[in-house]
Tab-separated table of C-alpha atoms in Angstrom:
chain	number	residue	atom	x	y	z
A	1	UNK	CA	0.000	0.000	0.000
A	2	UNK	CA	1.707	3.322	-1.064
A	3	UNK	CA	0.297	4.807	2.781
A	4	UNK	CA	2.001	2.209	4.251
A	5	UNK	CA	5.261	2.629	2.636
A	6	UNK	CA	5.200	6.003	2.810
A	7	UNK	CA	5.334	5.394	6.742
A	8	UNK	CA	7.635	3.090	6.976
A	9	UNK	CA	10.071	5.566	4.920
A	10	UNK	CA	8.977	7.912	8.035
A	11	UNK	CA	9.968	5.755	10.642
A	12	UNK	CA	13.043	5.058	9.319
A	13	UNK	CA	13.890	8.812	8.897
A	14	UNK	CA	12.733	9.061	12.001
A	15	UNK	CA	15.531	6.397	13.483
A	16	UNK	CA	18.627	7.606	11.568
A	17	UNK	CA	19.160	10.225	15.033
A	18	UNK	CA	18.375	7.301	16.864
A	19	UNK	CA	20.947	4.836	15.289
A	20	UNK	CA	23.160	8.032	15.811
A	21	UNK	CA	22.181	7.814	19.468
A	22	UNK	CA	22.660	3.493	19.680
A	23	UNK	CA	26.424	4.230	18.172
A	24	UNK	CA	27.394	6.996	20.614
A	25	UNK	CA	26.403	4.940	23.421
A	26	UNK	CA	28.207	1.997	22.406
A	27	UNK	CA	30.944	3.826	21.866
A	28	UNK	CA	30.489	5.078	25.700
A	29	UNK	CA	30.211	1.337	27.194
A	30	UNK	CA	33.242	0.502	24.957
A	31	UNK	CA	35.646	3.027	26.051
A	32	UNK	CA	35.788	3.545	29.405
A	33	UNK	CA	33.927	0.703	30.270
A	34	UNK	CA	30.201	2.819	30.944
A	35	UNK	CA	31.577	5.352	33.460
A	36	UNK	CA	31.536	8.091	30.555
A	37	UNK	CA	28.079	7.388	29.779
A	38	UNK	CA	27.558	6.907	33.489
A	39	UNK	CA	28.502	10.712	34.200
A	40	UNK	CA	27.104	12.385	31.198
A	41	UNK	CA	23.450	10.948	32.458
A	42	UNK	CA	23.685	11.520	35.843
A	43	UNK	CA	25.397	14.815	35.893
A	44	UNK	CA	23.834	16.708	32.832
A	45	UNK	CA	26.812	18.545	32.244
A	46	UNK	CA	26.154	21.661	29.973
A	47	UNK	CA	22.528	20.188	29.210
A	48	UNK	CA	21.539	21.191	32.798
A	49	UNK	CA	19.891	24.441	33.116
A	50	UNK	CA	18.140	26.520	36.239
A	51	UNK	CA	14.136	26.125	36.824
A	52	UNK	CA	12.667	29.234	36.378
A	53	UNK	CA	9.174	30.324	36.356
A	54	UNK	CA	9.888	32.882	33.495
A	55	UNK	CA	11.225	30.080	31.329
A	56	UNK	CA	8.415	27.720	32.240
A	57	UNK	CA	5.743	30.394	30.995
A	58	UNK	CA	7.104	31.210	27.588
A	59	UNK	CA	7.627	27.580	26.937
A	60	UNK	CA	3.663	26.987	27.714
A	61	UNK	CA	3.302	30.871	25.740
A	62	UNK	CA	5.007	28.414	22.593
A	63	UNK	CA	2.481	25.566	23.187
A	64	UNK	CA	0.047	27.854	22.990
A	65	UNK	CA	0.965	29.475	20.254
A	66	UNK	CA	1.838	26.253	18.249
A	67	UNK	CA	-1.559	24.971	18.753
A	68	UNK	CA	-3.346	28.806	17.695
A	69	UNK	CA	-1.820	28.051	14.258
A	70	UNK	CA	-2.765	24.303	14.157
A	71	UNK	CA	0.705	22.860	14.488
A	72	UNK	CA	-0.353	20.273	17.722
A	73	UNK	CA	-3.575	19.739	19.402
A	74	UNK	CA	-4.793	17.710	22.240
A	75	UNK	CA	-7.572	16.876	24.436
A	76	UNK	CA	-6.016	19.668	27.363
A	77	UNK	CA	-4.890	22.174	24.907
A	78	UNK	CA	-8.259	24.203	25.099
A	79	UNK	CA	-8.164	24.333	28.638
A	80	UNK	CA	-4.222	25.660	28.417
A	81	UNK	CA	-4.878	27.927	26.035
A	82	UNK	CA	-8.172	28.985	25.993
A	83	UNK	CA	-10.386	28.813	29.139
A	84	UNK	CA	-7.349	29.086	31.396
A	85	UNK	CA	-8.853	26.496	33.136
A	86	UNK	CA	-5.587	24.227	33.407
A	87	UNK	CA	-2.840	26.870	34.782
A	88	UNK	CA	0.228	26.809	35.803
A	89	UNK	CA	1.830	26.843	39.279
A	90	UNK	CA	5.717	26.327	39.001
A	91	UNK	CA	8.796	24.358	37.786
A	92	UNK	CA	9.198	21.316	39.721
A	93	UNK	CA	12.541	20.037	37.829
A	94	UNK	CA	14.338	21.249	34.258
A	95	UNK	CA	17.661	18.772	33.158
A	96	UNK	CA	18.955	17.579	30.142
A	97	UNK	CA	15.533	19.021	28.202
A	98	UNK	CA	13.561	17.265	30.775
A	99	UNK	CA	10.433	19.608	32.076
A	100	UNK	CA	8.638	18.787	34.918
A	101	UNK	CA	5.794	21.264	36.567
A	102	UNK	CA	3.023	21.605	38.439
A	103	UNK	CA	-0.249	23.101	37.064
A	104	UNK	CA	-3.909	23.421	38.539
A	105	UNK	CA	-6.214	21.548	36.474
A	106	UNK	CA	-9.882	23.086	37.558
A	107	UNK	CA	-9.103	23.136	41.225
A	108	UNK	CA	-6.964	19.874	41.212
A	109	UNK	CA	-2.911	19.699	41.059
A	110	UNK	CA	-1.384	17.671	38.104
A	111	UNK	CA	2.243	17.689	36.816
A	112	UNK	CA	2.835	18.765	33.410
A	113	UNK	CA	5.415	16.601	31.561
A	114	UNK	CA	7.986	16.608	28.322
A	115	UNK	CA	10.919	15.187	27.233
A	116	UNK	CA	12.231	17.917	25.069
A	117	UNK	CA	10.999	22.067	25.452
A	118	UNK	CA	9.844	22.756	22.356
A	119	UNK	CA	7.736	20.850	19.871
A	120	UNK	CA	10.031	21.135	16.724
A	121	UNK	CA	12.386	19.434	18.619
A	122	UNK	CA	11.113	16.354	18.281
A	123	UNK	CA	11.137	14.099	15.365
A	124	UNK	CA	8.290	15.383	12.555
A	125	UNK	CA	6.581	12.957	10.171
A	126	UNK	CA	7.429	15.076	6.629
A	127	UNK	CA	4.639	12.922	4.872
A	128	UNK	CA	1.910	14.436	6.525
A	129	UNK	CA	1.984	17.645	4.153
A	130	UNK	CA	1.929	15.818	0.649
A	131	UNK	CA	-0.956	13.714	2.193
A	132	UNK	CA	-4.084	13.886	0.706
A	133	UNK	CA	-6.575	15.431	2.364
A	134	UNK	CA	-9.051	12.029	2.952
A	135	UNK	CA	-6.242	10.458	5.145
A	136	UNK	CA	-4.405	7.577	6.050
A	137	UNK	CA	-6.375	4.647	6.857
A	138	UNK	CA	-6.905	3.650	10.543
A	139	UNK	CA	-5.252	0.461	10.108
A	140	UNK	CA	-1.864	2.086	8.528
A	141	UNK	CA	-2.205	4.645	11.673
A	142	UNK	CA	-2.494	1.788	14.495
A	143	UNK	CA	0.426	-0.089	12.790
A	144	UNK	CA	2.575	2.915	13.081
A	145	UNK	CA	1.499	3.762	16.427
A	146	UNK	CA	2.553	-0.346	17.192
A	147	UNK	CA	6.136	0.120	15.281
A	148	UNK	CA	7.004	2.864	17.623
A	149	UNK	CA	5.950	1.512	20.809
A	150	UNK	CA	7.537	-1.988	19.892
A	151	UNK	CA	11.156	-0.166	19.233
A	152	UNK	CA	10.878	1.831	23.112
A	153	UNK	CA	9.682	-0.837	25.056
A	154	UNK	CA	11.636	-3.823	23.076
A	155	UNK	CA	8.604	-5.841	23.140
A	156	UNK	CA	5.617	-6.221	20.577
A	157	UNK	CA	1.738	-5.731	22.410
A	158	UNK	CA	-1.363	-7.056	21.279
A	159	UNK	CA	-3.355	-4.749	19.474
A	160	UNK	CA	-5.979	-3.773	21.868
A	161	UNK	CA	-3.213	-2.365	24.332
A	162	UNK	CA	-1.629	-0.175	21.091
A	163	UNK	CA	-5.513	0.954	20.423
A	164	UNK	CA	-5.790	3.360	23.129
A	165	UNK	CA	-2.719	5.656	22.240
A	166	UNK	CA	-4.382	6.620	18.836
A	167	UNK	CA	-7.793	7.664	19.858
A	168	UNK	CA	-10.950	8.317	17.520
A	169	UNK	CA	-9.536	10.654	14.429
A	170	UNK	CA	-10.723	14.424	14.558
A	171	UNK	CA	-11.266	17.105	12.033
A	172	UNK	CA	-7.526	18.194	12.512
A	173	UNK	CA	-5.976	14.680	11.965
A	174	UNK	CA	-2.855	16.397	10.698
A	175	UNK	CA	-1.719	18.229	14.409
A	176	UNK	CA	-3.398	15.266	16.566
A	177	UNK	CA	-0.822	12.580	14.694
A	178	UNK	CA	1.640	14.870	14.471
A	179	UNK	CA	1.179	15.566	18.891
A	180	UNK	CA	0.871	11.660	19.189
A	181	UNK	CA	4.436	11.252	16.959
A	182	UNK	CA	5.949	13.578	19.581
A	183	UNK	CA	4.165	12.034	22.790
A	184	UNK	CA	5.290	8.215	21.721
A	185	UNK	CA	9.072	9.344	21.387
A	186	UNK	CA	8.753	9.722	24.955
A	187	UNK	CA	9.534	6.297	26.892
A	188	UNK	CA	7.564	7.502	30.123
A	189	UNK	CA	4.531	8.444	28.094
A	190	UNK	CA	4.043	4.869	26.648
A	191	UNK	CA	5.345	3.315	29.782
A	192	UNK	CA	2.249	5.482	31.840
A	193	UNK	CA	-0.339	5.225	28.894
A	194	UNK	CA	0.090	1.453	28.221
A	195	UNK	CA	-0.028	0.312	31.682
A	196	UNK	CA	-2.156	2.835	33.196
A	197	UNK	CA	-4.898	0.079	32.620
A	198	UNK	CA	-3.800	-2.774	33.741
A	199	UNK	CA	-1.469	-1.628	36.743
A	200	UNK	CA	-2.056	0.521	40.000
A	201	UNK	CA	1.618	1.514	40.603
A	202	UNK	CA	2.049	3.482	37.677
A	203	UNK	CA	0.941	7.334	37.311
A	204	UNK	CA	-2.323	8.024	35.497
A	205	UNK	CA	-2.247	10.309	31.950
A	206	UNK	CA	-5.228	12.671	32.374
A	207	UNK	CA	-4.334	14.097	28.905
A	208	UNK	CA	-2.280	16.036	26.615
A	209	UNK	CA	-1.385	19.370	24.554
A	210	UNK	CA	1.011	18.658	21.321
A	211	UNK	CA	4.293	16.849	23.376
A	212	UNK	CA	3.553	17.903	27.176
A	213	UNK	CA	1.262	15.189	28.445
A	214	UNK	CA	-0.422	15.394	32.472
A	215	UNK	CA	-0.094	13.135	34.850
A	216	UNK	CA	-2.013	13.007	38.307
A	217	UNK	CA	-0.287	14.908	41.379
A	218	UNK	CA	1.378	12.604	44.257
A	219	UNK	CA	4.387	13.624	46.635
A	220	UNK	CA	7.299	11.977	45.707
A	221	UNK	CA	9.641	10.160	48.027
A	222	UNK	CA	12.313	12.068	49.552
A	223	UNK	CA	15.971	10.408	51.246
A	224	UNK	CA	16.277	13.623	53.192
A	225	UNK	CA	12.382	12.878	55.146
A	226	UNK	CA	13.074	10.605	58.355
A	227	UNK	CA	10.508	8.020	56.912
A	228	UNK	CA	11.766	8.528	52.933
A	229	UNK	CA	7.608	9.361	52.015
A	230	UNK	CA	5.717	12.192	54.057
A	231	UNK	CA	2.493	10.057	55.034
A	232	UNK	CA	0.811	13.334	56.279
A	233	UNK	CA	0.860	15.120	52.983
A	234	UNK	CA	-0.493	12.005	51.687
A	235	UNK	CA	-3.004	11.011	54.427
A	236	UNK	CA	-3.645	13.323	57.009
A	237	UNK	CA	-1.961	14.724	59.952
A	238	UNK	CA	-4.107	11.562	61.445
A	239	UNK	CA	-0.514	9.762	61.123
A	240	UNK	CA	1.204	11.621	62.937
A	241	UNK	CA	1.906	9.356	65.945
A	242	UNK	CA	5.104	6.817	66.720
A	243	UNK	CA	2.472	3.479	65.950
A	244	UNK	CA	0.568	5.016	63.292
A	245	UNK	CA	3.589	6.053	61.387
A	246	UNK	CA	4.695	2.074	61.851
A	247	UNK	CA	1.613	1.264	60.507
A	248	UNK	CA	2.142	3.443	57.708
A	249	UNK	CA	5.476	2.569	57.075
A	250	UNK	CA	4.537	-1.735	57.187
A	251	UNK	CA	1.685	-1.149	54.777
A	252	UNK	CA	3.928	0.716	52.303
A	253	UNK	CA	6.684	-1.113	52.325
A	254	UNK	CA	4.243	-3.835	51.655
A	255	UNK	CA	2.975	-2.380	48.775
A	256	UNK	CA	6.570	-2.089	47.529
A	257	UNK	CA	6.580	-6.006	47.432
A	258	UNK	CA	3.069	-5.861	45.510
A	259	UNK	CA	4.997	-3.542	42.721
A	260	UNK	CA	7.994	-5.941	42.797
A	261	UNK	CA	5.966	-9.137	41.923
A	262	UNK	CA	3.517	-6.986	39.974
A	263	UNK	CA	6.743	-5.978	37.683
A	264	UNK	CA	8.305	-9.210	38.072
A	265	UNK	CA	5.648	-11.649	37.139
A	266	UNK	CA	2.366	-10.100	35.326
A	267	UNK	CA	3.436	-8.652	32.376
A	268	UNK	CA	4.915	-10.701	29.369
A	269	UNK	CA	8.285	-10.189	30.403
A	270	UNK	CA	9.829	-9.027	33.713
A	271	UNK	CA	9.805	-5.224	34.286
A	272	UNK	CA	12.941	-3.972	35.249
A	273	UNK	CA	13.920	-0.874	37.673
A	274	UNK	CA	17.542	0.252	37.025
A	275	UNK	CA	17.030	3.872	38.950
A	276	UNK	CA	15.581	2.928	42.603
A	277	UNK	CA	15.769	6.424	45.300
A	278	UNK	CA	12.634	7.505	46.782
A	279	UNK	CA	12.198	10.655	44.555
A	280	UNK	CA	11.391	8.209	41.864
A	281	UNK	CA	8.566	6.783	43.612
A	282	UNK	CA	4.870	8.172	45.616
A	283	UNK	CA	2.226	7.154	47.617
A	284	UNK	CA	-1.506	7.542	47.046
A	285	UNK	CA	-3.923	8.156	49.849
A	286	UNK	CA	-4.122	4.155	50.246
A	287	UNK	CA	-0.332	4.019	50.650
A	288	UNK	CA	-0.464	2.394	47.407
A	289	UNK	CA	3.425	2.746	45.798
A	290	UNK	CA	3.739	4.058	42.913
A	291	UNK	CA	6.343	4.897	40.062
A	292	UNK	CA	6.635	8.395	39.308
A	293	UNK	CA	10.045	8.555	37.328
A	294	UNK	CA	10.687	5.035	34.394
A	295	UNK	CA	13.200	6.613	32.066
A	296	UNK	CA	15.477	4.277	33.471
A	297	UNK	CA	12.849	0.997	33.460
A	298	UNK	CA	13.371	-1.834	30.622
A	299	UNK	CA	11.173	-4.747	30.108
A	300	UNK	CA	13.384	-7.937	29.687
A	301	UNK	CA	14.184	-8.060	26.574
A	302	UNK	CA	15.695	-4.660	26.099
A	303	UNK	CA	16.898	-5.174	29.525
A	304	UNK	CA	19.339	-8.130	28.243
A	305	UNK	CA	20.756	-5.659	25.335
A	306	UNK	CA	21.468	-2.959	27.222
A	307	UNK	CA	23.558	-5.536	29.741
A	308	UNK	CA	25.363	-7.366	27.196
A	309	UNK	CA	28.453	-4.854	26.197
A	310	UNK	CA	32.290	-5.217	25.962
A	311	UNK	CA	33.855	-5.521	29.450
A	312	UNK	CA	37.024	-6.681	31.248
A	313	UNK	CA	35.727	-6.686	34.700
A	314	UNK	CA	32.594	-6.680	36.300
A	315	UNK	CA	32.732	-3.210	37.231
A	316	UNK	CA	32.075	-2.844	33.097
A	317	UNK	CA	29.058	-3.959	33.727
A	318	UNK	CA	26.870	-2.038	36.262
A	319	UNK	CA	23.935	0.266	34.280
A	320	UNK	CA	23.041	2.538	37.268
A	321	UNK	CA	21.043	-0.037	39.961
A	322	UNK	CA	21.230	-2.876	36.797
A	323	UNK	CA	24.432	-4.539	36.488
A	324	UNK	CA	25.324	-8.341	34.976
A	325	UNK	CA	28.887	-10.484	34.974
A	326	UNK	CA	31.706	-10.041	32.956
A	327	UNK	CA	32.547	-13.000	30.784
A	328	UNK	CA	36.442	-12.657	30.922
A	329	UNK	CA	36.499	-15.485	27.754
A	330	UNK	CA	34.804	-13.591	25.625
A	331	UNK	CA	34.939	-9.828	27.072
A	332	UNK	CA	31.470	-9.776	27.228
A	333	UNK	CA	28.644	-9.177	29.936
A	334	UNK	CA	26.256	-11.153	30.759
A	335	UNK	CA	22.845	-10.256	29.291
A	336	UNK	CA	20.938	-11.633	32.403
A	337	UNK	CA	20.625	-9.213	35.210
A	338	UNK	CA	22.325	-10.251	38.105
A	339	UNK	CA	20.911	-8.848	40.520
A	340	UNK	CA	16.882	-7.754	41.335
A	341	UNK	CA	14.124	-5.023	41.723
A	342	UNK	CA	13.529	-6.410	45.424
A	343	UNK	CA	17.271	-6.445	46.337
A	344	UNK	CA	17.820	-2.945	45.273
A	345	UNK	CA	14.548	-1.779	46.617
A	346	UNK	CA	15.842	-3.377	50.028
A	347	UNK	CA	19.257	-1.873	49.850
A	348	UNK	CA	17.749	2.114	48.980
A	349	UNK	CA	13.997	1.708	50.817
A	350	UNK	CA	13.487	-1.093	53.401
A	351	UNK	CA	17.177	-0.935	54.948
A	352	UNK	CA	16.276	3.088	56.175
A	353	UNK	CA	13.218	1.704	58.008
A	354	UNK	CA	14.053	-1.393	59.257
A	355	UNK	CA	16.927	-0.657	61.784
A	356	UNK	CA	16.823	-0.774	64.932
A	357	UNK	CA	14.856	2.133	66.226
A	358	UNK	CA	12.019	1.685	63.919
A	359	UNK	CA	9.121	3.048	65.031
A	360	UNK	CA	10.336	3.612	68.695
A	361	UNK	CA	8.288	0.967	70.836
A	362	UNK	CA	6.049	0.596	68.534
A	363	UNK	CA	7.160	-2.599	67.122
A	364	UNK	CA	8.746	-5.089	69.553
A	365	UNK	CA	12.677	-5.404	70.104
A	366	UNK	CA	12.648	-9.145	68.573
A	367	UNK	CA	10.502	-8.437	65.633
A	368	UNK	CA	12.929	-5.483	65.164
A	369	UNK	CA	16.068	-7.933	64.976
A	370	UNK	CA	14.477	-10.166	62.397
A	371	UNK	CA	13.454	-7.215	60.219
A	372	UNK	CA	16.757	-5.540	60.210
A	373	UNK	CA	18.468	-9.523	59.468
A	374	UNK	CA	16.139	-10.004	56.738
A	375	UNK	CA	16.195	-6.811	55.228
A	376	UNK	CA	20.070	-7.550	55.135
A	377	UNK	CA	20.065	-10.560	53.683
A	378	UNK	CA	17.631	-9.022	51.016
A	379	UNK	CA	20.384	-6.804	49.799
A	380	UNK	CA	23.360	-8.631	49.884
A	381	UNK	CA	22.715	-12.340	48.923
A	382	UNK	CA	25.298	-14.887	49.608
A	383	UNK	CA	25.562	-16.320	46.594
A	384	UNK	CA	27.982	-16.468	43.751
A	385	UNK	CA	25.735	-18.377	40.785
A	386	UNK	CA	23.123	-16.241	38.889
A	387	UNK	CA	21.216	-18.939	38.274
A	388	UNK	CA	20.138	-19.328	42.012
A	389	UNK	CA	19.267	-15.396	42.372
A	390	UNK	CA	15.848	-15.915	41.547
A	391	UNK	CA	14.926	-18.615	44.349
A	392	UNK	CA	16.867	-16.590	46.492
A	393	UNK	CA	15.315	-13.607	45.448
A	394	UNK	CA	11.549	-15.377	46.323
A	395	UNK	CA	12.634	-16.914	49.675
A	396	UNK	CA	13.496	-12.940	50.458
A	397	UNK	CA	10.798	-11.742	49.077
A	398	UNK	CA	8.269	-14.761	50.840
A	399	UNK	CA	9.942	-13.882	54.671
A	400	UNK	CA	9.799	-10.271	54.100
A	401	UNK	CA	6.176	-10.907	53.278
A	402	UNK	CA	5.492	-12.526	57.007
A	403	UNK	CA	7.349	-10.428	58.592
A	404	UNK	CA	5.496	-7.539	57.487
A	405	UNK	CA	2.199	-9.276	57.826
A	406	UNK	CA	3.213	-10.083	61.862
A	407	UNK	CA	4.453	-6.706	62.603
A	408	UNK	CA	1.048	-5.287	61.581
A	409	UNK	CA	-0.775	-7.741	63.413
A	410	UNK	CA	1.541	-6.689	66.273
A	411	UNK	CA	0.912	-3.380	65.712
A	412	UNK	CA	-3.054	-3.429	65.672
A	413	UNK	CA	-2.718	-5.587	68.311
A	414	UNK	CA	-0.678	-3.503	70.542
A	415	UNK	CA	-3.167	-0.203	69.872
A	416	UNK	CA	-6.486	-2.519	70.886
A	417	UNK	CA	-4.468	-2.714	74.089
A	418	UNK	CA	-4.019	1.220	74.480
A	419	UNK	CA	-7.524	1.553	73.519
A	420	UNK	CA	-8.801	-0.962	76.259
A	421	UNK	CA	-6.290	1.067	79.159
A	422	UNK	CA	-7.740	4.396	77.684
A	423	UNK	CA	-11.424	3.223	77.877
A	424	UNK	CA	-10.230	1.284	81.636
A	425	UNK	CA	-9.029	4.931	82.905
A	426	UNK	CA	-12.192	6.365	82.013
A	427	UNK	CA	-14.275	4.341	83.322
């Protein structure tokens, strides 16, 4: 079908930056064994840039503008732009391109996302001008929509998941395909839009204007906050006592073994979490955890090519919290992880709670030891063979489980006592 082709010469235009990209980075893991590509993510360097307010407006002033001449459209655009009934409130985070900020969207906070500043920035599909004006057909539409979110997550979906990202065509076809081309070069977007359905510990899209897309508003996680999430911002200053900040603390850290088998096990392939802190993650009003931040998240089988590079040492093998073994035979790494979601999420979450002062009293001394041992043994594993970390990995995961599940019987049990003295002293 001349569409069709016409597409697929699109989406290979559209990869030659991105085979541009795939050799820079190899050439990265090659010399200097990843640390080079290691600092130039994690420090910016002259891609950083200062938040500012006055920046953040003009950008939005650009949407705007872009989508007065009919250049992008989107379901939140008219609201943006027009009604003034989604504004904006400040610049949570600017790096590397990267805009995050928070907006009021008719009375409720949402954060405002994009990859990139402004919309020319991102890759355009050239065809769309010398198309004729009746179109491309749906089905040439959904399989380009399926192409792109195959090469970001490494994985093909069935068609009903794909569906959702191109929704029902409008009168100005042109801008909405040409917003959705810039929205699926965006690995959170699909990440958040594809899952959104099928898993509570990802963020929910609300909607869109050309490449910024909204997401709902939850507190992120914080290392500098004595419990790593503030449970009063997210509950109520209800929580504000020794036991009912234990309480709070079992139940999430429960829910962080929900994600982990969630990730691990219910999806096609094995979801993969390569940049664990608590900014990266929130809690909902249930405690629920959820991830706020997945640039750095793989499914499996992208997972195992972004492992497998040169190396002479294991060292040449770490991807931020990913890392594999070096085969010294062949100079290669290993493309199986070898190590896990839980034991990093033990190592950067559970070992800050679990010590030995957690929650004062509120949890008993010995339940306090066997916490703190397990949580240990969760992130370091004695063992040398790969091929064992996953049983290992599941006996962690199993006793963590328990212990979590007696502490908070413990814990409900120990304030039924306090409520019987109180009512006692009354009486």
């Amino acid at each position: 079908m001349p569409g069709l082709k016409r597409l697929l010469r699109a989406r290979l235009g559209c990869r030659r930056c991105s085979a541009a990209q795939c050799l820079f980075w190899g050439a990265c893991w090659t010399v200097g064994g990843g640390l080079f590509a290691f600092f130039f993510l994690a420090h910016g360097g002259v891609f950083s840039g200062r938040c500012t307010d006055e920046q953040s407006r003009r950008m939005l002033a650009k949407l705007c503008f872009d989508y007065g001449t009919g250049m992008l459209t989107g379901d939140l655009c008219e609201d943006l732009c027009v009604t003034k009934t989604l504004t904006y409130k400040r610049c949570l985070y600017y790096n590397q391109g990267k805009k995050v900020i928070q907006a009021d969207w008719r009375g409720h906070p949402v954060i405002l996302k994009s990859k990139n500043e402004i919309f020319s920035s991102y890759h355009g599909l050239g065809f769309l001008e010398e198309t004729e004006s009746q179109g491309i057909p749906e089905t040439e539409l959904l399989l380009m929509v399926a192409l792109e979110v195959k090469n970001t997550l490494g994985l093909e979906l069935p068609n009903k998941t794909v569906g959702p990202l191109w929704k029902k065509r409008s009168p100005h076809w042109k801008a909405q395909l040409a917003s959705l081309w810039a929205l699926l070069q965006q690995e959170e977007y699909i990440y958040f839009s594809v899952l959104q359905d099928i898993s509570k510990h990802v963020l929910r899209v609300i909607g869109s204007c050309g490449h910024f897309y909204a997401v709902e508003y939850l507190t992120a996680g914080h290392a500098w906050h004595s419990t790593l999430f503030s449970v009063e911002d997210a509950v109520g200053a209800s929580l504000s006592g020794i036991k009912h900040k234990a309480k709070a603390i079992i139940q999430i850290a429960i829910s962080f073994l929900d994600m982990v088998n969630h990730f691990d096990n219910d999806f096609s392939y094995p979801l993969h979490l390569c940049d664990i802190k608590p900014e990266n993650f929130a809690i909902r009003n249930d405690l629920t955890v959820v991830a706020i931040d997945v640039d750095m998240a793989f499914f499996e089988p992208k997972m195992r090519d972004i492992l497998e590079q040169n190396c002479s040492g294991d060292e040449d093998c770490v991807f931020f919290d990913c890392f594999s073994k070096c085969n010294l035979k062949n100079g290669k790494c290993g493309a199986e992880r070898a190590n896990t979601n839980l034991q990093v999420i033990c190592d950067k979450i559970f070992r800050p709670w679990f010590s030995l002062n957690l929650g004062g009293s509120a949890v008993s001394f010995p339940m306090q030891l066997q916490l703190q041992e397990a949580v240990h043994d969760c992130a370091q594993p004695r063992i040398k063979d790969i091929s064992n970390m996953q049983s290992n990995s599941a006996n962690s995961f199993s006793q963590l489980y328990n212990l979590f599940q007696v502490s908070q019987k413990e814990l409900q049990q120990s304030s039924l006592a306090d409520s019987s003295v109180m009512v006692t002293q009354e009486t």
